């Protein structure tokens, strides 16, 4: 961390919260200009808190992507909720993201209740406006004004980039003077090892159907440059809860695992800027989501939050 504060330099922490699947991680990746958080059309994709750092000439914004807020059903769900809620208190600004198509539902009301006890300024970000007619937007914004006294209400498309620059301008206006927390070339607080396992999990999420997503964890076993070659050997294990799920992940004659590996390798090569040899294994570990010790092994470390 750098401690000297330049006069006029602004910085701050900005938490992105909202129901699962509204586009929080998509927004983070767009702002950072690099894929640091995985995205999928399945709810509850993000499991850990992920920081993305945007450094401009006179401002540094540290965005915190959080797991979607929902009512927890198991230990992993509890953990994800805690992470999302704890970030609210300490940040300089909260971006409350909603899906323009779906509007305010019970999920949003549930989150609004949590806002009653905090003083942090909140922007309402209406995402996915590419999915609606422009005429529908104004009435939508008006209806949200009655829900809560948001500091700003800003419609965007995280996917296509509409209005994202304007949102960044508004964020800057609300940030206090402060130090540059991270070096200018650092885009995330998470190590490459973590992002690699997430990229593998993302491909598995994309390629499998409903029953699989939440039963999945990925552990990195090994990452080393091969002697005398310009290639990095990555070995990882996909953990599932049941034998039947193992079968699905492996697929007919290994075809599914092969496809997951093929797609993940492309992203990992982009991340590392090197050729990659990716070796994937699958293992059954019954009921891992309810066992705290295993959650820790898989990188869900409660003490960090
Ligand atoms: N049409 C459209 N789709 C979007 C937009 N932003 C995100 N999406 C899609 O919405 C889905 C969910 O996106 P994510 O970024 O994973 O959502 P999230 O809020 O991080 O979800 P969780 O991590 O599960 O809480 C993906 O399929 C995205 O492609 C947008 O602006 N327009
Ligand atoms: Mg996410």
CSV table of C-alpha atoms and ligand atoms in Angstrom, one decimal:
chain,number,residue,atom,x,y,z
A,1,UNK,CA,0.0,0.0,0.0
A,2,UNK,CA,1.2,3.5,-0.8
A,3,UNK,CA,0.7,6.0,2.0
A,4,UNK,CA,1.4,9.4,0.5
A,5,UNK,CA,-1.7,11.3,-0.4
A,6,UNK,CA,-1.4,13.6,-3.4
A,7,UNK,CA,-3.5,16.7,-3.2
A,8,UNK,CA,-6.6,16.2,-5.3
A,9,UNK,CA,-6.0,12.4,-5.8
A,10,UNK,CA,-9.2,10.5,-5.1
A,11,UNK,CA,-9.7,6.9,-4.2
A,12,UNK,CA,-12.2,4.6,-2.6
A,13,UNK,CA,-13.8,1.2,-2.3
A,14,UNK,CA,-17.1,0.6,-4.1
A,15,UNK,CA,-19.1,-2.5,-3.4
A,16,UNK,CA,-21.3,-4.0,-6.1
A,17,UNK,CA,-24.3,-5.8,-4.6
A,18,UNK,CA,-27.5,-7.2,-5.9
A,19,UNK,CA,-29.5,-10.4,-6.4
A,20,UNK,CA,-27.8,-13.3,-8.2
A,21,UNK,CA,-27.5,-13.0,-12.0
A,22,UNK,CA,-28.1,-9.2,-12.4
A,23,UNK,CA,-24.7,-8.7,-14.0
A,24,UNK,CA,-22.4,-7.6,-11.2
A,25,UNK,CA,-19.4,-9.6,-12.4
A,26,UNK,CA,-20.0,-8.6,-16.0
A,27,UNK,CA,-19.9,-5.0,-14.9
A,28,UNK,CA,-16.7,-5.5,-13.0
A,29,UNK,CA,-14.9,-7.1,-15.9
A,30,UNK,CA,-16.1,-4.4,-18.3
A,31,UNK,CA,-14.8,-1.6,-16.0
A,32,UNK,CA,-11.4,-3.4,-15.4
A,33,UNK,CA,-11.1,-4.3,-19.1
A,34,UNK,CA,-10.0,-7.8,-18.2
A,35,UNK,CA,-11.7,-11.0,-17.1
A,36,UNK,CA,-11.1,-11.3,-13.4
A,37,UNK,CA,-14.5,-12.5,-12.3
A,38,UNK,CA,-16.3,-15.4,-13.9
A,39,UNK,CA,-19.8,-14.9,-15.4
A,40,UNK,CA,-22.7,-17.2,-16.2
A,41,UNK,CA,-26.4,-17.3,-16.7
A,42,UNK,CA,-26.8,-19.4,-13.6
A,43,UNK,CA,-27.5,-17.6,-10.4
A,44,UNK,CA,-24.9,-17.6,-7.6
A,45,UNK,CA,-21.9,-17.8,-9.8
A,46,UNK,CA,-19.7,-15.6,-7.7
A,47,UNK,CA,-18.7,-17.2,-4.4
A,48,UNK,CA,-15.9,-15.1,-3.0
A,49,UNK,CA,-15.4,-11.4,-2.7
A,50,UNK,CA,-13.4,-10.2,-5.7
A,51,UNK,CA,-11.7,-6.9,-5.9
A,52,UNK,CA,-11.1,-5.2,-9.2
A,53,UNK,CA,-8.9,-2.1,-9.4
A,54,UNK,CA,-9.3,0.7,-11.9
A,55,UNK,CA,-6.5,3.2,-11.8
A,56,UNK,CA,-6.9,6.5,-13.7
A,57,UNK,CA,-4.6,9.6,-13.7
A,58,UNK,CA,-6.3,11.2,-10.7
A,59,UNK,CA,-8.4,8.5,-9.2
A,60,UNK,CA,-8.2,4.9,-8.1
A,61,UNK,CA,-11.5,2.9,-7.8
A,62,UNK,CA,-11.4,-0.4,-6.0
A,63,UNK,CA,-14.6,-2.3,-6.9
A,64,UNK,CA,-15.7,-5.2,-4.8
A,65,UNK,CA,-17.8,-7.8,-6.6
A,66,UNK,CA,-19.8,-9.9,-4.2
A,67,UNK,CA,-21.9,-13.1,-4.3
A,68,UNK,CA,-25.5,-12.3,-5.2
A,69,UNK,CA,-27.6,-11.7,-2.1
A,70,UNK,CA,-30.2,-14.4,-1.5
A,71,UNK,CA,-31.7,-16.4,1.4
A,72,UNK,CA,-29.1,-19.0,2.3
A,73,UNK,CA,-30.0,-22.7,2.2
A,74,UNK,CA,-26.7,-24.3,3.3
A,75,UNK,CA,-23.3,-23.4,4.8
A,76,UNK,CA,-21.9,-22.2,1.6
A,77,UNK,CA,-24.9,-20.0,1.1
A,78,UNK,CA,-24.5,-18.6,4.6
A,79,UNK,CA,-20.9,-17.8,3.9
A,80,UNK,CA,-21.8,-16.0,0.7
A,81,UNK,CA,-24.4,-13.9,2.4
A,82,UNK,CA,-22.0,-12.9,5.1
A,83,UNK,CA,-19.4,-11.8,2.6
A,84,UNK,CA,-21.9,-9.7,0.7
A,85,UNK,CA,-23.3,-8.0,3.9
A,86,UNK,CA,-19.9,-7.4,5.5
A,87,UNK,CA,-18.6,-5.4,2.6
A,88,UNK,CA,-21.5,-2.9,2.9
A,89,UNK,CA,-20.3,-1.2,6.1
A,90,UNK,CA,-16.7,-0.4,5.3
A,91,UNK,CA,-17.0,0.9,1.7
A,92,UNK,CA,-17.2,4.5,0.4
A,93,UNK,CA,-20.0,3.8,-2.0
A,94,UNK,CA,-22.5,1.0,-2.8
A,95,UNK,CA,-23.7,0.2,-6.3
A,96,UNK,CA,-27.0,-1.6,-5.9
A,97,UNK,CA,-27.6,-3.4,-9.2
A,98,UNK,CA,-31.0,-4.5,-10.5
A,99,UNK,CA,-32.0,-6.2,-13.7
A,100,UNK,CA,-34.1,-3.7,-15.8
A,101,UNK,CA,-36.2,-6.5,-17.2
A,102,UNK,CA,-37.2,-8.0,-13.9
A,103,UNK,CA,-37.4,-4.8,-11.8
A,104,UNK,CA,-38.0,-4.8,-8.0
A,105,UNK,CA,-39.0,-8.1,-6.6
A,106,UNK,CA,-38.9,-9.6,-3.1
A,107,UNK,CA,-35.2,-10.2,-3.5
A,108,UNK,CA,-34.7,-6.4,-3.9
A,109,UNK,CA,-37.0,-5.6,-0.9
A,110,UNK,CA,-34.9,-8.0,1.2
A,111,UNK,CA,-31.7,-6.2,0.3
A,112,UNK,CA,-33.3,-2.7,0.8
A,113,UNK,CA,-34.1,-3.7,4.4
A,114,UNK,CA,-30.4,-4.3,5.0
A,115,UNK,CA,-29.7,-0.7,3.8
A,116,UNK,CA,-31.8,0.8,6.7
A,117,UNK,CA,-28.9,0.4,9.1
A,118,UNK,CA,-26.0,1.8,7.1
A,119,UNK,CA,-25.0,5.3,6.1
A,120,UNK,CA,-22.9,4.6,3.0
A,121,UNK,CA,-24.2,6.4,-0.1
A,122,UNK,CA,-26.0,4.1,-2.5
A,123,UNK,CA,-26.4,4.4,-6.3
A,124,UNK,CA,-29.1,2.4,-8.0
A,125,UNK,CA,-27.7,0.8,-11.2
A,126,UNK,CA,-30.3,-0.5,-13.6
A,127,UNK,CA,-28.5,-3.0,-15.7
A,128,UNK,CA,-29.4,-4.8,-19.0
A,129,UNK,CA,-31.1,-1.8,-20.6
A,130,UNK,CA,-30.1,-3.3,-23.9
A,131,UNK,CA,-33.0,-5.7,-23.3
A,132,UNK,CA,-35.7,-3.0,-23.2
A,133,UNK,CA,-37.2,-0.2,-25.2
A,134,UNK,CA,-35.8,3.3,-24.3
A,135,UNK,CA,-39.4,4.6,-23.7
A,136,UNK,CA,-39.8,2.2,-20.8
A,137,UNK,CA,-36.8,3.6,-19.0
A,138,UNK,CA,-38.1,6.9,-17.6
A,139,UNK,CA,-41.2,5.4,-15.9
A,140,UNK,CA,-38.9,2.7,-14.4
A,141,UNK,CA,-36.5,5.3,-13.0
A,142,UNK,CA,-39.5,7.2,-11.5
A,143,UNK,CA,-40.8,4.2,-9.8
A,144,UNK,CA,-37.5,3.4,-8.2
A,145,UNK,CA,-37.2,6.9,-6.7
A,146,UNK,CA,-40.0,6.0,-4.4
A,147,UNK,CA,-38.3,2.9,-3.0
A,148,UNK,CA,-35.3,4.5,-1.4
A,149,UNK,CA,-33.4,7.8,-1.5
A,150,UNK,CA,-30.7,6.7,-3.8
A,151,UNK,CA,-28.0,9.2,-4.4
A,152,UNK,CA,-28.1,8.5,-8.1
A,153,UNK,CA,-30.1,6.3,-10.4
A,154,UNK,CA,-28.1,5.2,-13.5
A,155,UNK,CA,-29.2,2.9,-16.2
A,156,UNK,CA,-26.5,0.9,-18.0
A,157,UNK,CA,-25.7,-2.1,-20.1
A,158,UNK,CA,-22.7,-3.9,-18.6
A,159,UNK,CA,-22.7,-6.3,-21.5
A,160,UNK,CA,-22.6,-3.6,-24.3
A,161,UNK,CA,-21.1,-0.8,-22.3
A,162,UNK,CA,-23.9,1.8,-22.6
A,163,UNK,CA,-23.6,4.6,-20.0
A,164,UNK,CA,-20.8,2.8,-18.1
A,165,UNK,CA,-18.5,5.9,-18.6
A,166,UNK,CA,-21.1,8.1,-17.1
A,167,UNK,CA,-21.5,5.9,-14.1
A,168,UNK,CA,-17.7,6.1,-13.6
A,169,UNK,CA,-17.9,9.9,-13.7
A,170,UNK,CA,-20.6,9.8,-11.0
A,171,UNK,CA,-18.7,7.4,-8.9
A,172,UNK,CA,-15.6,9.7,-9.0
A,173,UNK,CA,-17.7,12.6,-7.9
A,174,UNK,CA,-18.6,10.7,-4.7
A,175,UNK,CA,-15.1,9.4,-3.8
A,176,UNK,CA,-13.1,11.2,-1.1
A,177,UNK,CA,-9.5,12.4,-1.4
A,178,UNK,CA,-7.3,9.4,-0.7
A,179,UNK,CA,-4.1,7.5,-1.5
A,180,UNK,CA,-3.5,5.2,-4.4
A,181,UNK,CA,-4.0,1.9,-2.6
A,182,UNK,CA,-2.6,-0.5,-5.3
A,183,UNK,CA,0.1,-0.1,-7.9
A,184,UNK,CA,-1.3,1.1,-11.2
A,185,UNK,CA,-0.7,-2.2,-13.0
A,186,UNK,CA,-2.5,-4.3,-10.4
A,187,UNK,CA,-6.0,-5.2,-11.5
A,188,UNK,CA,-7.1,-7.6,-8.8
A,189,UNK,CA,-6.3,-8.7,-5.3
A,190,UNK,CA,-6.7,-12.3,-6.2
A,191,UNK,CA,-3.7,-14.4,-7.2
A,192,UNK,CA,-3.6,-16.0,-10.6
A,193,UNK,CA,-4.1,-19.4,-9.0
A,194,UNK,CA,-7.5,-18.4,-7.8
A,195,UNK,CA,-8.6,-17.0,-11.2
A,196,UNK,CA,-7.4,-20.2,-12.9
A,197,UNK,CA,-9.7,-22.4,-10.8
A,198,UNK,CA,-12.5,-19.9,-11.4
A,199,UNK,CA,-12.1,-20.0,-15.2
A,200,UNK,CA,-12.3,-23.8,-15.0
A,201,UNK,CA,-15.4,-23.6,-12.9
A,202,UNK,CA,-16.9,-21.1,-15.3
A,203,UNK,CA,-16.5,-23.5,-18.3
A,204,UNK,CA,-18.0,-26.4,-16.3
A,205,UNK,CA,-21.0,-24.1,-15.4
A,206,UNK,CA,-21.6,-23.2,-19.0
A,207,UNK,CA,-21.4,-26.7,-20.3
A,208,UNK,CA,-23.5,-28.6,-17.7
A,209,UNK,CA,-27.2,-28.3,-16.7
A,210,UNK,CA,-29.0,-27.3,-13.6
A,211,UNK,CA,-28.1,-30.0,-11.1
A,212,UNK,CA,-24.3,-29.5,-11.4
A,213,UNK,CA,-23.4,-25.8,-10.8
A,214,UNK,CA,-23.6,-25.6,-7.1
A,215,UNK,CA,-22.0,-28.9,-6.5
A,216,UNK,CA,-18.8,-27.8,-8.1
A,217,UNK,CA,-15.5,-26.7,-6.7
A,218,UNK,CA,-12.1,-26.6,-8.4
A,219,UNK,CA,-8.7,-27.0,-6.7
A,220,UNK,CA,-5.4,-26.2,-8.3
A,221,UNK,CA,-2.9,-29.1,-7.7
A,222,UNK,CA,0.1,-27.8,-9.6
A,223,UNK,CA,1.3,-25.0,-11.8
A,224,UNK,CA,4.8,-25.1,-13.2
A,225,UNK,CA,6.7,-24.1,-16.2
A,226,UNK,CA,7.9,-27.1,-18.1
A,227,UNK,CA,11.7,-27.4,-18.3
A,228,UNK,CA,13.2,-26.0,-21.4
A,229,UNK,CA,9.8,-25.3,-22.9
A,230,UNK,CA,7.7,-22.2,-23.2
A,231,UNK,CA,4.7,-23.9,-21.7
A,232,UNK,CA,3.1,-24.0,-18.3
A,233,UNK,CA,1.7,-27.2,-16.9
A,234,UNK,CA,-1.5,-26.7,-14.9
A,235,UNK,CA,-3.1,-29.6,-13.1
A,236,UNK,CA,-6.4,-29.1,-11.4
A,237,UNK,CA,-9.2,-31.2,-9.8
A,238,UNK,CA,-12.9,-30.7,-10.2
A,239,UNK,CA,-14.7,-31.6,-7.0
A,240,UNK,CA,-18.3,-32.8,-7.2
A,241,UNK,CA,-20.7,-34.2,-4.5
A,242,UNK,CA,-22.0,-37.4,-6.1
A,243,UNK,CA,-20.9,-40.2,-8.4
A,244,UNK,CA,-23.6,-39.3,-10.9
A,245,UNK,CA,-22.2,-35.8,-11.1
A,246,UNK,CA,-18.8,-37.1,-11.7
A,247,UNK,CA,-20.2,-39.0,-14.7
A,248,UNK,CA,-21.7,-35.9,-16.1
A,249,UNK,CA,-18.5,-33.9,-15.7
A,250,UNK,CA,-16.5,-36.6,-17.4
A,251,UNK,CA,-19.0,-37.2,-20.1
A,252,UNK,CA,-19.2,-39.8,-22.7
A,253,UNK,CA,-15.7,-41.2,-23.2
A,254,UNK,CA,-14.3,-38.1,-21.5
A,255,UNK,CA,-15.8,-35.7,-24.0
A,256,UNK,CA,-17.3,-33.3,-21.5
A,257,UNK,CA,-14.1,-32.9,-19.5
A,258,UNK,CA,-12.2,-32.5,-22.7
A,259,UNK,CA,-14.4,-29.7,-23.8
A,260,UNK,CA,-14.2,-28.0,-20.3
A,261,UNK,CA,-10.4,-28.2,-20.5
A,262,UNK,CA,-10.2,-26.9,-24.1
A,263,UNK,CA,-12.2,-23.8,-23.3
A,264,UNK,CA,-10.6,-23.1,-20.0
A,265,UNK,CA,-7.1,-23.5,-21.5
A,266,UNK,CA,-7.8,-20.6,-23.9
A,267,UNK,CA,-8.8,-18.3,-21.1
A,268,UNK,CA,-5.9,-19.4,-18.9
A,269,UNK,CA,-3.4,-18.8,-21.7
A,270,UNK,CA,-4.8,-15.3,-22.1
A,271,UNK,CA,-4.4,-14.7,-18.3
A,272,UNK,CA,-0.9,-16.0,-18.1
A,273,UNK,CA,0.3,-14.8,-21.5
A,274,UNK,CA,1.8,-18.2,-22.2
A,275,UNK,CA,1.0,-21.6,-23.7
A,276,UNK,CA,-0.6,-23.9,-21.2
A,277,UNK,CA,-0.9,-27.7,-20.9
A,278,UNK,CA,-4.0,-28.2,-18.8
A,279,UNK,CA,-4.6,-31.5,-17.0
A,280,UNK,CA,-8.0,-32.0,-15.3
A,281,UNK,CA,-9.1,-34.6,-12.8
A,282,UNK,CA,-12.5,-35.2,-11.2
A,283,UNK,CA,-13.1,-36.3,-7.6
A,284,UNK,CA,-16.2,-37.0,-5.5
A,285,UNK,CA,-16.2,-35.4,-2.1
A,286,UNK,CA,-19.6,-36.0,-0.5
A,287,UNK,CA,-21.5,-33.1,0.9
A,288,UNK,CA,-18.6,-30.7,0.7
A,289,UNK,CA,-20.8,-27.6,0.8
A,290,UNK,CA,-21.8,-28.3,4.4
A,291,UNK,CA,-18.4,-29.1,5.8
A,292,UNK,CA,-16.6,-26.0,6.9
A,293,UNK,CA,-13.1,-27.6,6.9
A,294,UNK,CA,-13.5,-28.6,3.3
A,295,UNK,CA,-14.8,-25.2,2.4
A,296,UNK,CA,-11.6,-23.8,3.7
A,297,UNK,CA,-9.5,-26.2,1.7
A,298,UNK,CA,-11.4,-25.0,-1.4
A,299,UNK,CA,-10.5,-21.4,-0.7
A,300,UNK,CA,-13.7,-20.2,1.1
A,301,UNK,CA,-11.9,-18.6,4.0
A,302,UNK,CA,-14.3,-16.9,6.4
A,303,UNK,CA,-11.5,-15.3,8.4
A,304,UNK,CA,-10.6,-13.0,5.6
A,305,UNK,CA,-13.8,-11.1,5.7
B,1,LIG,N1,-28.5,-8.6,-22.0
B,1,LIG,C1,-27.7,-8.4,-21.1
B,1,LIG,N2,-27.2,-9.4,-20.3
B,1,LIG,C2,-26.3,-9.2,-19.4
B,1,LIG,C3,-25.9,-7.8,-19.0
B,1,LIG,N3,-25.0,-7.9,-18.0
B,1,LIG,C4,-24.9,-9.2,-17.7
B,1,LIG,N4,-25.7,-10.0,-18.5
B,1,LIG,C5,-25.8,-11.4,-18.5
B,1,LIG,O1,-26.4,-11.8,-17.2
B,1,LIG,C6,-25.9,-13.1,-16.8
B,1,LIG,C7,-25.4,-13.0,-15.4
B,1,LIG,O2,-24.2,-12.2,-15.4
B,1,LIG,P1,-23.2,-12.2,-14.2
B,1,LIG,O3,-22.2,-11.1,-14.4
B,1,LIG,O4,-22.6,-13.6,-14.0
B,1,LIG,O5,-24.1,-11.9,-12.9
B,1,LIG,P2,-23.8,-11.7,-11.4
B,1,LIG,O6,-24.7,-10.7,-10.9
B,1,LIG,O7,-22.3,-11.6,-11.2
B,1,LIG,O8,-24.3,-13.1,-10.8
B,1,LIG,P3,-23.9,-13.9,-9.4
B,1,LIG,O9,-22.4,-14.0,-9.4
B,1,LIG,O10,-24.5,-15.2,-9.6
B,1,LIG,O11,-24.5,-13.1,-8.3
B,1,LIG,C8,-24.8,-13.5,-17.8
B,1,LIG,O12,-25.4,-14.4,-18.7
B,1,LIG,C9,-24.5,-12.2,-18.5
B,1,LIG,O13,-24.0,-12.3,-19.8
B,1,LIG,C10,-26.4,-6.7,-19.8
B,1,LIG,O14,-26.1,-5.6,-19.6
B,1,LIG,N5,-27.3,-7.1,-20.8
B,2,LIG,MG1,-21.0,-12.7,-10.2
